[in-house]
Coordinates of C-alpha atoms in Angstrom, one line a residue:
X1 CA 0.0 0.0 0.0
X2 CA 1.3 3.4 -0.9
X3 CA 2.4 5.6 2.0
X4 CA -0.1 8.2 3.3
X5 CA -1.7 8.8 0.0
X6 CA -2.8 5.2 -0.5
X7 CA -4.1 4.9 3.1
X8 CA -5.9 8.2 2.8
X9 CA -7.6 7.0 -0.3
X10 CA -8.8 3.9 1.6
X11 CA -10.2 5.9 4.5
X12 CA -11.7 8.7 2.5
X13 CA -13.4 6.3 0.2
X14 CA -15.5 4.9 3.0
X15 CA -17.8 7.9 3.1
X16 CA -17.5 10.8 0.6
X17 CA -21.0 12.1 -0.3
X18 CA -21.1 14.3 -3.4
X19 CA -23.1 17.5 -3.2
X20 CA -26.6 17.3 -4.7
X21 CA -26.9 19.6 -7.7
X22 CA -30.2 18.3 -9.2
X23 CA -33.6 18.5 -7.7
X24 CA -34.7 15.3 -9.5
X25 CA -35.5 12.4 -7.1
X26 CA -32.5 10.4 -6.4
X27 CA -32.6 6.8 -7.8
X28 CA -32.9 4.0 -5.3
X29 CA -29.6 2.6 -4.2
X30 CA -28.7 -0.9 -5.3
X31 CA -27.1 -2.8 -2.5
X32 CA -24.7 -5.6 -3.4
X33 CA -24.6 -8.3 -0.8
X34 CA -21.4 -10.0 0.1
X35 CA -21.4 -13.8 0.6
X36 CA -20.4 -13.4 4.2
X37 CA -23.0 -10.7 5.0
X38 CA -25.9 -11.7 7.3
X39 CA -29.1 -12.5 5.6
X40 CA -30.9 -9.8 7.5
X41 CA -29.2 -7.1 5.4
X42 CA -30.7 -8.4 2.2
X43 CA -33.5 -6.3 0.8
X44 CA -35.9 -8.4 -1.3
X45 CA -37.6 -6.8 -4.2
X46 CA -41.2 -5.7 -3.8
X47 CA -43.7 -7.9 -5.6
X48 CA -46.3 -5.1 -6.2
X49 CA -46.5 -1.4 -6.4
X50 CA -48.6 -0.9 -3.3
X51 CA -45.6 -0.7 -1.0
X52 CA -46.6 -3.9 0.9
X53 CA -44.0 -5.7 2.9
X54 CA -42.9 -9.0 1.2
X55 CA -42.9 -12.1 3.4
X56 CA -39.8 -12.6 5.5
X57 CA -38.3 -15.6 3.8
X58 CA -34.9 -15.3 5.5
X59 CA -36.3 -15.4 9.1
X60 CA -38.6 -18.4 8.6
X61 CA -36.1 -20.3 6.5
X62 CA -33.5 -19.7 9.1
X63 CA -35.4 -20.5 12.3
X64 CA -37.6 -23.4 11.2
X65 CA -34.7 -25.9 10.8
X66 CA -33.5 -24.8 14.3
X67 CA -37.0 -25.6 15.7
X68 CA -36.9 -29.0 14.0
X69 CA -33.4 -29.6 15.5
X70 CA -34.6 -28.7 19.0
X71 CA -37.7 -30.9 18.7
X72 CA -35.6 -33.8 17.5
X73 CA -33.2 -33.5 20.4
X74 CA -36.0 -33.1 22.9
X75 CA -37.9 -36.1 21.5
X76 CA -34.7 -38.2 21.7
X77 CA -34.0 -37.1 25.2
X78 CA -37.5 -37.8 26.5
X79 CA -37.7 -41.0 24.5
X80 CA -34.5 -42.5 25.8
X81 CA -35.1 -41.2 29.3
X82 CA -38.6 -42.6 29.4
X83 CA -37.4 -46.1 28.3
X84 CA -34.5 -46.1 30.7
X85 CA -36.4 -45.0 33.7
X86 CA -39.4 -47.2 32.9
X87 CA -37.3 -50.3 32.9
X88 CA -35.7 -49.4 36.2
X89 CA -38.9 -48.0 37.7
X90 CA -38.7 -50.5 40.6
X91 CA -35.4 -49.0 41.6
X92 CA -37.1 -45.5 42.0
X93 CA -38.9 -44.9 45.3
X94 CA -41.6 -42.4 46.0
X95 CA -45.2 -41.5 45.1
X96 CA -46.1 -43.4 41.9
X97 CA -49.1 -43.2 39.5
X98 CA -48.4 -44.8 36.1
X99 CA -45.1 -46.4 35.0
X100 CA -44.7 -44.5 31.7
X101 CA -46.1 -41.2 33.0
X102 CA -43.9 -41.4 36.1
X103 CA -40.8 -42.0 33.8
X104 CA -41.6 -38.9 31.7
X105 CA -42.3 -36.9 34.7
X106 CA -39.0 -38.0 36.3
X107 CA -37.2 -37.0 33.1
X108 CA -38.7 -33.5 33.1
X109 CA -38.0 -33.0 36.9
X110 CA -34.4 -34.1 36.4
X111 CA -33.9 -32.1 33.2
X112 CA -35.1 -28.9 34.7
X113 CA -33.1 -29.5 38.0
X114 CA -36.4 -29.1 40.0
X115 CA -35.8 -32.3 42.0
X116 CA -39.0 -32.4 44.1
X117 CA -37.9 -35.6 45.9
X118 CA -41.3 -37.3 45.4
X119 CA -39.5 -39.7 43.0
X120 CA -35.8 -40.4 43.8
X121 CA -33.2 -43.0 42.6
X122 CA -32.7 -45.8 45.0
X123 CA -29.9 -47.8 43.4
X124 CA -26.4 -47.2 42.0
X125 CA -27.5 -47.6 38.3
X126 CA -30.4 -45.2 38.7
X127 CA -28.2 -42.6 40.5
X128 CA -25.6 -42.7 37.7
X129 CA -28.3 -42.5 35.1
X130 CA -29.8 -39.5 36.7
X131 CA -26.4 -37.8 36.8
X132 CA -26.0 -38.3 33.1
X133 CA -29.5 -37.1 32.3
X134 CA -29.3 -33.9 34.4
X135 CA -26.2 -32.7 32.6
X136 CA -27.6 -33.6 29.2
X137 CA -30.9 -31.9 30.0
X138 CA -29.3 -28.7 31.1
X139 CA -27.5 -28.5 27.8
X140 CA -30.7 -29.1 25.9
X141 CA -32.5 -26.3 27.9
X142 CA -29.8 -23.9 26.8
X143 CA -30.5 -24.8 23.2
X144 CA -34.2 -24.3 23.7
X145 CA -33.7 -21.0 25.3
X146 CA -31.9 -19.6 22.3
X147 CA -34.1 -20.9 19.6
X148 CA -37.7 -20.6 20.9
X149 CA -37.6 -17.2 22.5
X150 CA -35.8 -15.5 19.7
X151 CA -38.3 -16.8 17.1
X152 CA -41.3 -15.5 19.1
X153 CA -39.8 -12.1 19.8
X154 CA -38.6 -11.5 16.2
X155 CA -42.0 -12.5 14.9
X156 CA -43.7 -10.1 17.4
X157 CA -41.3 -7.3 16.5
X158 CA -42.0 -7.5 12.8
X159 CA -45.7 -7.7 13.1
X160 CA -45.8 -4.7 15.5
X161 CA -43.6 -2.5 13.3
X162 CA -45.4 -3.5 10.2
X163 CA -48.8 -2.6 11.7
X164 CA -47.5 0.8 12.9
X165 CA -45.6 1.8 9.8
X166 CA -47.1 -0.1 6.9
X167 CA -48.0 3.2 5.1
X168 CA -44.6 4.8 5.5
X169 CA -42.1 2.0 5.2
X170 CA -41.1 0.5 1.9
X171 CA -38.8 -2.4 2.7
X172 CA -37.4 -4.9 5.2
X173 CA -34.2 -2.8 5.7
X174 CA -36.3 0.0 7.3
X175 CA -38.1 -2.5 9.6
X176 CA -34.8 -3.9 10.8
X177 CA -33.4 -0.4 11.5
X178 CA -36.6 0.5 13.4
X179 CA -36.7 -2.5 15.7
X180 CA -33.0 -2.8 16.4
X181 CA -32.7 -0.2 19.2
X182 CA -35.6 -1.8 21.2
X183 CA -34.9 -5.5 20.5
X184 CA -33.7 -6.4 24.0
X185 CA -36.5 -4.5 25.6
X186 CA -39.1 -6.3 23.5
X187 CA -37.6 -9.6 24.5
X188 CA -37.8 -8.8 28.2
X189 CA -41.4 -7.6 27.9
X190 CA -42.7 -10.6 25.9
X191 CA -40.9 -13.2 28.1
X192 CA -42.2 -11.5 31.3
X193 CA -45.8 -11.6 30.0
X194 CA -45.4 -15.3 29.2
X195 CA -43.9 -16.0 32.6
X196 CA -46.8 -14.3 34.4
X197 CA -49.3 -16.3 32.4
X198 CA -47.5 -19.5 33.3
X199 CA -47.4 -18.6 37.0
X200 CA -51.1 -17.8 37.1
X201 CA -52.0 -21.0 35.2
X202 CA -49.9 -23.2 37.5
X203 CA -51.4 -21.6 40.6
X204 CA -55.0 -22.1 39.4
X205 CA -54.2 -25.7 38.3
X206 CA -52.7 -26.6 41.7
X207 CA -55.7 -25.1 43.5
X208 CA -58.3 -26.9 41.4
X209 CA -56.6 -30.3 40.7
X210 CA -54.1 -30.9 43.5
X211 CA -56.5 -29.3 46.1
X212 CA -53.9 -26.9 47.5
X213 CA -54.9 -23.6 49.0
X214 CA -53.8 -20.4 47.2
X215 CA -50.7 -19.8 49.3
X216 CA -49.4 -23.4 49.0
X217 CA -50.2 -23.4 45.3
X218 CA -48.3 -20.1 44.7
X219 CA -45.5 -21.4 46.9
X220 CA -45.2 -24.6 44.9
X221 CA -45.2 -22.6 41.6
X222 CA -42.4 -20.4 42.8
X223 CA -40.3 -23.2 44.2
X224 CA -40.8 -25.1 40.8
X225 CA -40.0 -22.3 38.3
X226 CA -36.9 -21.3 40.3
X227 CA -35.9 -25.0 40.4
X228 CA -35.7 -24.8 44.2
X229 CA -38.0 -27.9 44.6
X230 CA -38.2 -28.4 48.3
X231 CA -40.5 -31.4 47.7
X232 CA -43.1 -30.7 50.4
X233 CA -45.5 -29.6 47.7
X234 CA -45.5 -31.2 44.3
X235 CA -47.7 -32.8 41.6
X236 CA -48.9 -36.1 43.1
X237 CA -52.0 -37.0 41.0
X238 CA -52.0 -38.5 37.5
X239 CA -53.6 -35.4 36.0
X240 CA -51.2 -33.2 37.8
X241 CA -48.1 -35.0 36.4
X242 CA -49.5 -34.8 32.9
X243 CA -49.8 -31.1 33.3
X244 CA -46.4 -30.9 35.0
X245 CA -44.6 -32.5 32.1
X246 CA -45.4 -29.5 29.9
X247 CA -45.7 -26.8 32.5
X248 CA -42.4 -27.4 34.4
X249 CA -40.4 -27.5 31.2
X250 CA -42.0 -24.3 29.8
X251 CA -42.0 -22.2 33.0
X252 CA -38.4 -23.0 34.1
X253 CA -37.0 -22.2 30.7
X254 CA -39.1 -19.0 30.5
X255 CA -37.7 -17.8 33.9
X256 CA -34.2 -18.5 32.9
X257 CA -34.7 -16.7 29.6
X258 CA -36.1 -13.7 31.4
X259 CA -33.1 -13.3 33.7
X260 CA -30.8 -13.7 30.7
X261 CA -32.6 -10.8 28.9
X262 CA -32.4 -8.7 32.0
X263 CA -28.6 -9.1 32.1
X264 CA -28.5 -8.3 28.3
X265 CA -30.7 -5.2 28.9
X266 CA -28.3 -4.0 31.5
X267 CA -25.3 -4.5 29.3
X268 CA -27.1 -2.8 26.4
X269 CA -27.9 0.2 28.7
X270 CA -24.3 0.6 29.7
X271 CA -23.2 0.3 26.0
X272 CA -25.7 3.1 25.0
X273 CA -24.4 5.3 27.9
X274 CA -20.9 4.9 26.6
X275 CA -21.9 5.7 23.1
X276 CA -23.8 8.8 24.3
X277 CA -20.7 10.0 26.3
X278 CA -18.4 9.5 23.3
X279 CA -20.7 11.5 21.0
X280 CA -21.3 14.4 23.4
X281 CA -17.8 15.0 24.8
X282 CA -15.6 17.7 23.4
X283 CA -12.9 16.9 20.9
X284 CA -9.3 17.9 21.8
X285 CA -6.1 18.2 19.9
X286 CA -5.0 14.9 21.4
X287 CA -8.1 13.3 20.0
X288 CA -7.5 14.8 16.5
X289 CA -3.9 13.4 16.6
X290 CA -5.2 10.0 17.5
X291 CA -7.8 10.1 14.8
X292 CA -5.4 11.0 12.1
X293 CA -4.5 7.5 11.0
X294 CA -2.6 8.5 7.9
X295 CA -0.6 11.3 9.6
X296 CA -1.4 14.0 7.0
X297 CA -2.4 16.6 9.5
X298 CA -6.2 16.5 8.8
X299 CA -8.9 14.1 9.8
X300 CA -11.3 12.8 7.1
X301 CA -14.9 11.6 7.7
X302 CA -13.8 8.0 7.5
X303 CA -11.0 8.5 10.0
X304 CA -13.3 10.3 12.4
X305 CA -15.8 7.4 12.1
X306 CA -13.2 4.8 12.8
X307 CA -11.9 6.8 15.8
X308 CA -15.3 7.2 17.3
X309 CA -16.1 3.5 16.8
X310 CA -12.9 2.6 18.6
X311 CA -13.9 4.8 21.6
X312 CA -17.3 3.1 21.7
X313 CA -15.5 -0.3 21.9
X314 CA -17.3 -1.4 18.7
X315 CA -13.9 -2.1 17.0
X316 CA -10.4 -2.4 18.3
X317 CA -7.0 -1.4 16.9
X318 CA -6.3 -5.0 16.2
X319 CA -9.5 -5.2 14.0
X320 CA -8.4 -2.1 12.1
X321 CA -4.9 -3.5 11.6
X322 CA -6.2 -6.8 10.3
X323 CA -8.5 -5.1 7.8
X324 CA -5.8 -2.8 6.5
X325 CA -3.5 -5.8 6.2
X326 CA -6.1 -7.6 4.1
X327 CA -6.5 -4.5 2.0
X328 CA -2.7 -4.3 1.4
X329 CA -2.6 -7.9 0.3
X330 CA -5.4 -7.3 -2.2
X331 CA -3.9 -4.0 -3.4
X332 CA -1.4 -5.6 -5.8
X333 CA -0.4 -2.5 -7.7
X334 CA 0.0 -0.5 -4.4
X335 CA -2.3 2.3 -5.7
X336 CA -4.3 2.7 -2.5
X337 CA -7.5 1.5 -4.2
X338 CA -9.0 -1.8 -5.2
X339 CA -10.1 -2.7 -8.7
X340 CA -11.2 -5.8 -10.5
X341 CA -7.7 -6.3 -11.8
X342 CA -6.3 -6.2 -8.3
X343 CA -8.7 -8.9 -7.1
X344 CA -7.9 -11.1 -10.1
X345 CA -4.2 -10.7 -9.6
X346 CA -4.5 -11.4 -5.9
X347 CA -6.6 -14.5 -6.5
X348 CA -4.2 -15.8 -9.2
X349 CA -1.2 -15.4 -7.0

C-alpha cells in the first residue's frame, strides 16, 4: 500500500458524499450483498406497487430448521429417558401413579433440575443414570432458550412495526433499523408476559386439581420455576403430572430466559451510555492526533468514524490492523484503491 496517499484513499473512500446539484428524485440505491454478509441485510424486491411488505423468507427459512433440531433433540432425550427410567422404575422410590407417566415426569423434573424428591433414585444404576441425564438436560435447555424465545420475539417485532408503519415504510431494511434499538426491551417484555401467564396458570391448576390452598399453590409454583424444589409440595396426581410434564419445562425455561434478557438489557444500557458519552464529549487536539490515521495533518470523515467506533468499543485497533493488512494484500499495484484487476491478480497469486 502506498504511504499516506494510499491509506488516505482507503479511508476517505468509506464515506464521501457528493453535493446534490439536481432536484430530481435520487434513484434508489442498489445494494450488493457479500457472501459473508448476514441474511438480515438483504433487501428483497417488492412484488407489487402498493408498498406492501414482502414475506420474511430469511427469518422463517433460518429458524424453522432450528426448531426441528430442538424438537428432535427433545424427543430423543425424553424417549431415551422414558425407556430407561421405565425399565428401572422399581429402583425408584416415592409417590407413583403410572409407569410411563412417572418415567416422563421424572425425566422432566431431572432435566429442569427441579428435583422435588417425590421420586428419587434408589440404586447405583439409577443414580448414575440420573447424573448423566441432568447434565444432558441442562445443555438441551440452553439450546431451547436460544431458539424458541428468539423466534417468538422476532415475529412479534416484525408484526408490530409492520402494523404501525405499513403506510410509511417500503422495505425490510427500514423495519430492521426500526426494531434494532428496542430489540432487547421487546424480548424482556414478551418473556415477562409469558412468565406471568404460566405462573397464574400453574397456581390455578394446583388449587383446582391438586386441592392446595392459594398460598401453598403459589409457593409450589415459585419453588418449581426457580428449580428450588423443596419437595413438600409437588404434583402427586396422575392429571397433575400430565400437566407438570409441559408446564415445568416451559416455566423454568421462561424464567431462565427472562433473567438472561435482564442481564442483556443492563449490558445494552451501559453500552448506550458509553456511546452517548463518546458522541457528546468535546474533541481535543490529542483526539485529533489519535484520529489522524494517515498522519497527513487532517482528519477525514472516514478517520473520524473509525476513531469514534474505537472509543465506543465497537472495534479495536487489532481489528483495524487486520482489515488494513487484508487490503494491502489485495492492493497488488499499491495504488491505495482496489479494482477488478487487483482482485484477479490477488486470487491468481
